[in-house]
Short mmCIF file of C-alpha atoms in Angstrom, two decimals:
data_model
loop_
_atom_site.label_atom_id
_atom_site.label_comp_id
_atom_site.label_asym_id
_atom_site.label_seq_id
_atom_site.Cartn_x
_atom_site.Cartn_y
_atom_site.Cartn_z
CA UNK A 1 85.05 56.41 9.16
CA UNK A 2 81.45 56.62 10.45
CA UNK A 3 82.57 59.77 12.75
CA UNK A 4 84.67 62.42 11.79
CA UNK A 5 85.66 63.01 15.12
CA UNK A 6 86.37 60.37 17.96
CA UNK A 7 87.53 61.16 21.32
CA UNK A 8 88.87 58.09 23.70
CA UNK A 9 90.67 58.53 26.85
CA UNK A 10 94.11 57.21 27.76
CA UNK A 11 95.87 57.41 31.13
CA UNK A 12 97.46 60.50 29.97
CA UNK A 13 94.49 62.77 28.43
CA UNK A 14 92.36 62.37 25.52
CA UNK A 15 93.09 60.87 22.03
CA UNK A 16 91.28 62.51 19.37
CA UNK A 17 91.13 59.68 16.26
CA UNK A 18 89.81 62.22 13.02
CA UNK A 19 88.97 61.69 9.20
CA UNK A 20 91.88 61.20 7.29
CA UNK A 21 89.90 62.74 4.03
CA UNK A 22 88.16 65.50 5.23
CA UNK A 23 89.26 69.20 4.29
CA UNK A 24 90.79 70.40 7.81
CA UNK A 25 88.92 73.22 7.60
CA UNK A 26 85.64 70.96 8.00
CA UNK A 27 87.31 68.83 10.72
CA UNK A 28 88.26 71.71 12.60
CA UNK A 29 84.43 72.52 13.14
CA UNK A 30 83.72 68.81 13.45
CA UNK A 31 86.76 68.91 16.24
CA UNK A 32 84.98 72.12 18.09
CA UNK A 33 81.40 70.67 18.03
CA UNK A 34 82.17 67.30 19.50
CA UNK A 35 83.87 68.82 22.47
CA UNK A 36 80.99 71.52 23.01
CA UNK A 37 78.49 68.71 22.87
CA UNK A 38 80.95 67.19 25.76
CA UNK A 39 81.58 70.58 27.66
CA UNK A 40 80.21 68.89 30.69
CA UNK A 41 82.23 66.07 30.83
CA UNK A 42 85.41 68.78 29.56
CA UNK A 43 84.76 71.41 32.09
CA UNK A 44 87.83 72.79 33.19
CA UNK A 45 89.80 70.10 32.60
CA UNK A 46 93.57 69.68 32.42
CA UNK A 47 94.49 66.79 29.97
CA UNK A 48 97.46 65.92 27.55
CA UNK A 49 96.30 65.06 23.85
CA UNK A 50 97.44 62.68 21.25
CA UNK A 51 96.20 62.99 17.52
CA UNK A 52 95.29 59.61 15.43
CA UNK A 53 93.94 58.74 12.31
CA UNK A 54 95.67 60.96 10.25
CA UNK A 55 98.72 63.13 9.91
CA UNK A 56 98.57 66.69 10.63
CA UNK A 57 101.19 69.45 10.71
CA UNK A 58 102.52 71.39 13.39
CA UNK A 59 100.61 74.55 12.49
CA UNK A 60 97.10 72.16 12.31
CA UNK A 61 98.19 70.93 15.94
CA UNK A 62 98.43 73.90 17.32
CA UNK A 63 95.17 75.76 15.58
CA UNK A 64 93.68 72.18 17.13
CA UNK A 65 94.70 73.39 20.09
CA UNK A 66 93.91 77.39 20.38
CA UNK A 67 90.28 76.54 18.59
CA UNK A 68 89.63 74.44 21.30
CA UNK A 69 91.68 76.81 24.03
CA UNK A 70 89.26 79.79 22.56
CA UNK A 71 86.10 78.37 22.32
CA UNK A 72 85.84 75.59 25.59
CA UNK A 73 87.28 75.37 28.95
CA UNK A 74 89.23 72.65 28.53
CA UNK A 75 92.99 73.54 28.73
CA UNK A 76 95.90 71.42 26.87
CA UNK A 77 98.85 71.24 28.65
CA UNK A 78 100.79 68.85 26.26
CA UNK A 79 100.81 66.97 23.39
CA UNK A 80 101.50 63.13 23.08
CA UNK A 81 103.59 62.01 20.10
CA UNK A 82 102.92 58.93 18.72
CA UNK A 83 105.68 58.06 16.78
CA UNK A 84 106.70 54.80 17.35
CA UNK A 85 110.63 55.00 16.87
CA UNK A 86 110.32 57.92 19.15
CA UNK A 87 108.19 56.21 21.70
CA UNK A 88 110.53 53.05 21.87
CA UNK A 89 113.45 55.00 22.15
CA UNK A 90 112.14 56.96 25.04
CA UNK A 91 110.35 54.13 26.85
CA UNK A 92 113.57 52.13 26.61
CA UNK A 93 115.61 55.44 28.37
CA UNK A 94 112.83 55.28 30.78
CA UNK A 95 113.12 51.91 31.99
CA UNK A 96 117.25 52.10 32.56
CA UNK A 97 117.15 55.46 33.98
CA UNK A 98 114.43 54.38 36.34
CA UNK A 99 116.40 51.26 37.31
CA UNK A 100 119.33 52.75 37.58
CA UNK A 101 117.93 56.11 40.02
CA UNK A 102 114.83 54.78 41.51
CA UNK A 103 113.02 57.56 40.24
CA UNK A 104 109.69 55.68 39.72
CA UNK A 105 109.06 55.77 43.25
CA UNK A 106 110.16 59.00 44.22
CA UNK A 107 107.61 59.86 41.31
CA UNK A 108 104.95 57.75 42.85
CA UNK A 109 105.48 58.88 46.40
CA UNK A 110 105.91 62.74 46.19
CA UNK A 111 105.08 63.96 42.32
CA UNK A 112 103.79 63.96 39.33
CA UNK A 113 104.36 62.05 36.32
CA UNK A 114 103.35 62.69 32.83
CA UNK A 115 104.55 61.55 28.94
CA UNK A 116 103.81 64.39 26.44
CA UNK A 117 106.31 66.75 25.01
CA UNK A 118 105.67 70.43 25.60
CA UNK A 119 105.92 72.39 22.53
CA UNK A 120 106.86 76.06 21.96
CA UNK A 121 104.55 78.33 23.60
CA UNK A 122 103.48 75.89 25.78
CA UNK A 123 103.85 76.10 29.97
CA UNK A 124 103.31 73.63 32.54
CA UNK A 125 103.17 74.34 36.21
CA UNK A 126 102.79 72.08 39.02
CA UNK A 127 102.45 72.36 42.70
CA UNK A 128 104.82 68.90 43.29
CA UNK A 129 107.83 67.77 41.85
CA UNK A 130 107.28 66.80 38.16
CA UNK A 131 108.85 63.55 35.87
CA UNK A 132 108.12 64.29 32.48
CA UNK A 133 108.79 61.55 29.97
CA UNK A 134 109.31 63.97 26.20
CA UNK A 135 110.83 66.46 25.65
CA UNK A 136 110.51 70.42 26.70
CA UNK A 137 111.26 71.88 23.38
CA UNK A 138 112.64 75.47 23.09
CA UNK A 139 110.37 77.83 24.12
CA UNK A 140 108.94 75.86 26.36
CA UNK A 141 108.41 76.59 29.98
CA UNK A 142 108.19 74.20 32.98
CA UNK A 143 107.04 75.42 36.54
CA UNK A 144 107.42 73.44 39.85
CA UNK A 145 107.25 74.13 43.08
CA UNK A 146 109.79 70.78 43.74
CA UNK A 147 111.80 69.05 41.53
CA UNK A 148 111.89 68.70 38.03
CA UNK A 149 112.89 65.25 36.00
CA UNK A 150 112.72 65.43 32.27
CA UNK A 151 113.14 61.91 30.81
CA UNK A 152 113.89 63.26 27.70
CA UNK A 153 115.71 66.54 25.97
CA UNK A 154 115.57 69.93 28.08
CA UNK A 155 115.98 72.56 25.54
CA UNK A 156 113.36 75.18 27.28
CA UNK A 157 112.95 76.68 29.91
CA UNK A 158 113.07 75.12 33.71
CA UNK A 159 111.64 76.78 36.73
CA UNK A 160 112.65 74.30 39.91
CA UNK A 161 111.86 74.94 43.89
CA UNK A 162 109.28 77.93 42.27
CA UNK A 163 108.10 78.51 46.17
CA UNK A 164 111.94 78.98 47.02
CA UNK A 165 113.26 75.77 47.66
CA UNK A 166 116.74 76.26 46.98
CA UNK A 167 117.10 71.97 47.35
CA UNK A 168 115.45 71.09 44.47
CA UNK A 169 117.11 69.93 41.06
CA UNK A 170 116.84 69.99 37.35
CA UNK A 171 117.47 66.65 35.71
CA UNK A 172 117.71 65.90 31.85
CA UNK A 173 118.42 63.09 30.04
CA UNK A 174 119.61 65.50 27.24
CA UNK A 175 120.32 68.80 29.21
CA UNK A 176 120.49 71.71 26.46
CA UNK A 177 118.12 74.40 28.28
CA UNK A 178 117.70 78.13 27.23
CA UNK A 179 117.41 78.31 31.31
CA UNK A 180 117.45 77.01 34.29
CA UNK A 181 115.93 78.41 37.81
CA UNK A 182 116.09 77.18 41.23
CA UNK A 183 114.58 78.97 44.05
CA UNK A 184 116.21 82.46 43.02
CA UNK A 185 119.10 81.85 41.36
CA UNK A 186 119.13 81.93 37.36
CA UNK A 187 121.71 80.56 34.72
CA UNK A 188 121.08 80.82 31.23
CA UNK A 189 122.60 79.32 28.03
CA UNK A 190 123.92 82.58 27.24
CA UNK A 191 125.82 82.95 30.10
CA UNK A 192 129.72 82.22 29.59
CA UNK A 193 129.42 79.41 32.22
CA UNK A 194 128.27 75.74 32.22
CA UNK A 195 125.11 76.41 30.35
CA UNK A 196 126.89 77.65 27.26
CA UNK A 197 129.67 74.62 27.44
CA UNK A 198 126.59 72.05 27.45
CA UNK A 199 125.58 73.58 23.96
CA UNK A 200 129.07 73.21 22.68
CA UNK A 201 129.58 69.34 23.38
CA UNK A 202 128.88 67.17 20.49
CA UNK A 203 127.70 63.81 21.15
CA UNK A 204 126.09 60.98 20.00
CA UNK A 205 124.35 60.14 22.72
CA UNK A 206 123.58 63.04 25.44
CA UNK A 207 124.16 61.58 29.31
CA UNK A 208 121.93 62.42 31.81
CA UNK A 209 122.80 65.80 33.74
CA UNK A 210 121.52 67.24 37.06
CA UNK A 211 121.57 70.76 38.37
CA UNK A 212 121.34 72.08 41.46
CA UNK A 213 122.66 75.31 43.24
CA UNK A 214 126.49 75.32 44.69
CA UNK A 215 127.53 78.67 46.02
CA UNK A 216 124.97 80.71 44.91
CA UNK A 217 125.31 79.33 41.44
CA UNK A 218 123.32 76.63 38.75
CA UNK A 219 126.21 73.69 38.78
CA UNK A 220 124.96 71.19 36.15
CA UNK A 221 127.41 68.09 36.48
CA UNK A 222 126.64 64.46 35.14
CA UNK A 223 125.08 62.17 37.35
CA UNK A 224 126.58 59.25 39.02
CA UNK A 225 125.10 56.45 40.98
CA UNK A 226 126.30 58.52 44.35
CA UNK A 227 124.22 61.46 42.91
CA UNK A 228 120.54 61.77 44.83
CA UNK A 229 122.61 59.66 48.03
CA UNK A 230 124.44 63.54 48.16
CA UNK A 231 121.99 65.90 47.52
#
């Protein structure tokens, strides 16, 4: 390719297209001098990113992601997959879940919405409720000061109603969290409660699960059509 390096935006973040045949080594500094040369237009900003042109390995992703962390001010909060099977799969759980909850314009009207899957080590925080479309993979931390969907596997960590908001709600498509907070109250997979007897079910296909606070308690129950008309 004539660039080593090409960056294109997406409506999620930034989609970095590299060499396939350069050593990594040499792409990395390829990788850190394109965005310096766009610190300007990078400055500060919050973006997901996608990787194209050529396969790399989780431990390439993420030194990717602290070179850049280190050395600009742009800050990762995500990254994109790209596999197709995956991406089909999740676009198709989307589209029922949406239909079947009207979540796209609760979404629209009073959060955020993003598609990346947040890796270990990795924390997003947001001000609004959130719909994430990935997964949040163990050790993984999401922050919100409303409501949190996650249109995908919850196997972090899940911080809901962060301002104290003891009416928000966790939902999962795949609920399998190390924790879950609302306002104050805490349950972890640990625990000897509902947590820990979502870990031991074994199914094919996970159904989507909502948890809120009953009594002082998480209660994670599966969700109906008469769910959000309740809560």
């Amino acid at each position: 390719m004539a660039q080593p390096v090409v960056i294109k935006s997406n409506k999620y973040g930034i989609n970095l297209i590299l060499d396939p045949d350069i050593p990594f080594e040499e792409l990395l500094v390829h990788i850190l001098d394109k965005f310096r040369g766009s610190e300007k237009f990078f400055q500060n900003a919050q973006v997901a990113i996608s990787f194209g042109g050529r396969t790399l390995s989780e431990e390439e992703e993420y030194r990717i992601i602290d070179t850049l962390s280190q050395n600009t001010s742009i800050h990762i909060i995500c990254i994109i997959d790209t596999d197709e099977e995956h991406e089909q799969y999740t676009r198709q759980k989307v589209e029922h879940y949406l239909a079947e909850q009207s979540l796209a314009a609760e979404s629209e009207n009073t959060g955020r919405f993003y598609k990346g899957t947040l890796r270990s080590g990795q924390e997003f925080e947001c001000d609004t409720s959130i719909v994430i479309i990935g997964d949040v993979n163990p050790g993984a931390k999401i922050v919100s000061a409303g409501n949190i969907v996650v249109l995908g596997a919850l196997k972090g960590t899940a911080y809901a109603g962060a301002y104290g908001n003891a009416q928000c709600f966790v939902v999962a498509l795949d609920m399998n969290p190390v924790q879950i907070k609302i306002a104050d109250v805490i349950g972890r997979s640990e625990d000897k409660g509902i947590l820990a007897s979502i870990r031991e079910r074994k199914k094919t296909m996970a159904e989507p699960q909502i948890a809120t606070v009953s009594n002082g308690h998480i209660l994670i129950e599966p969700i109906t059509k008469n769910t959000f008309n309740n809560l």
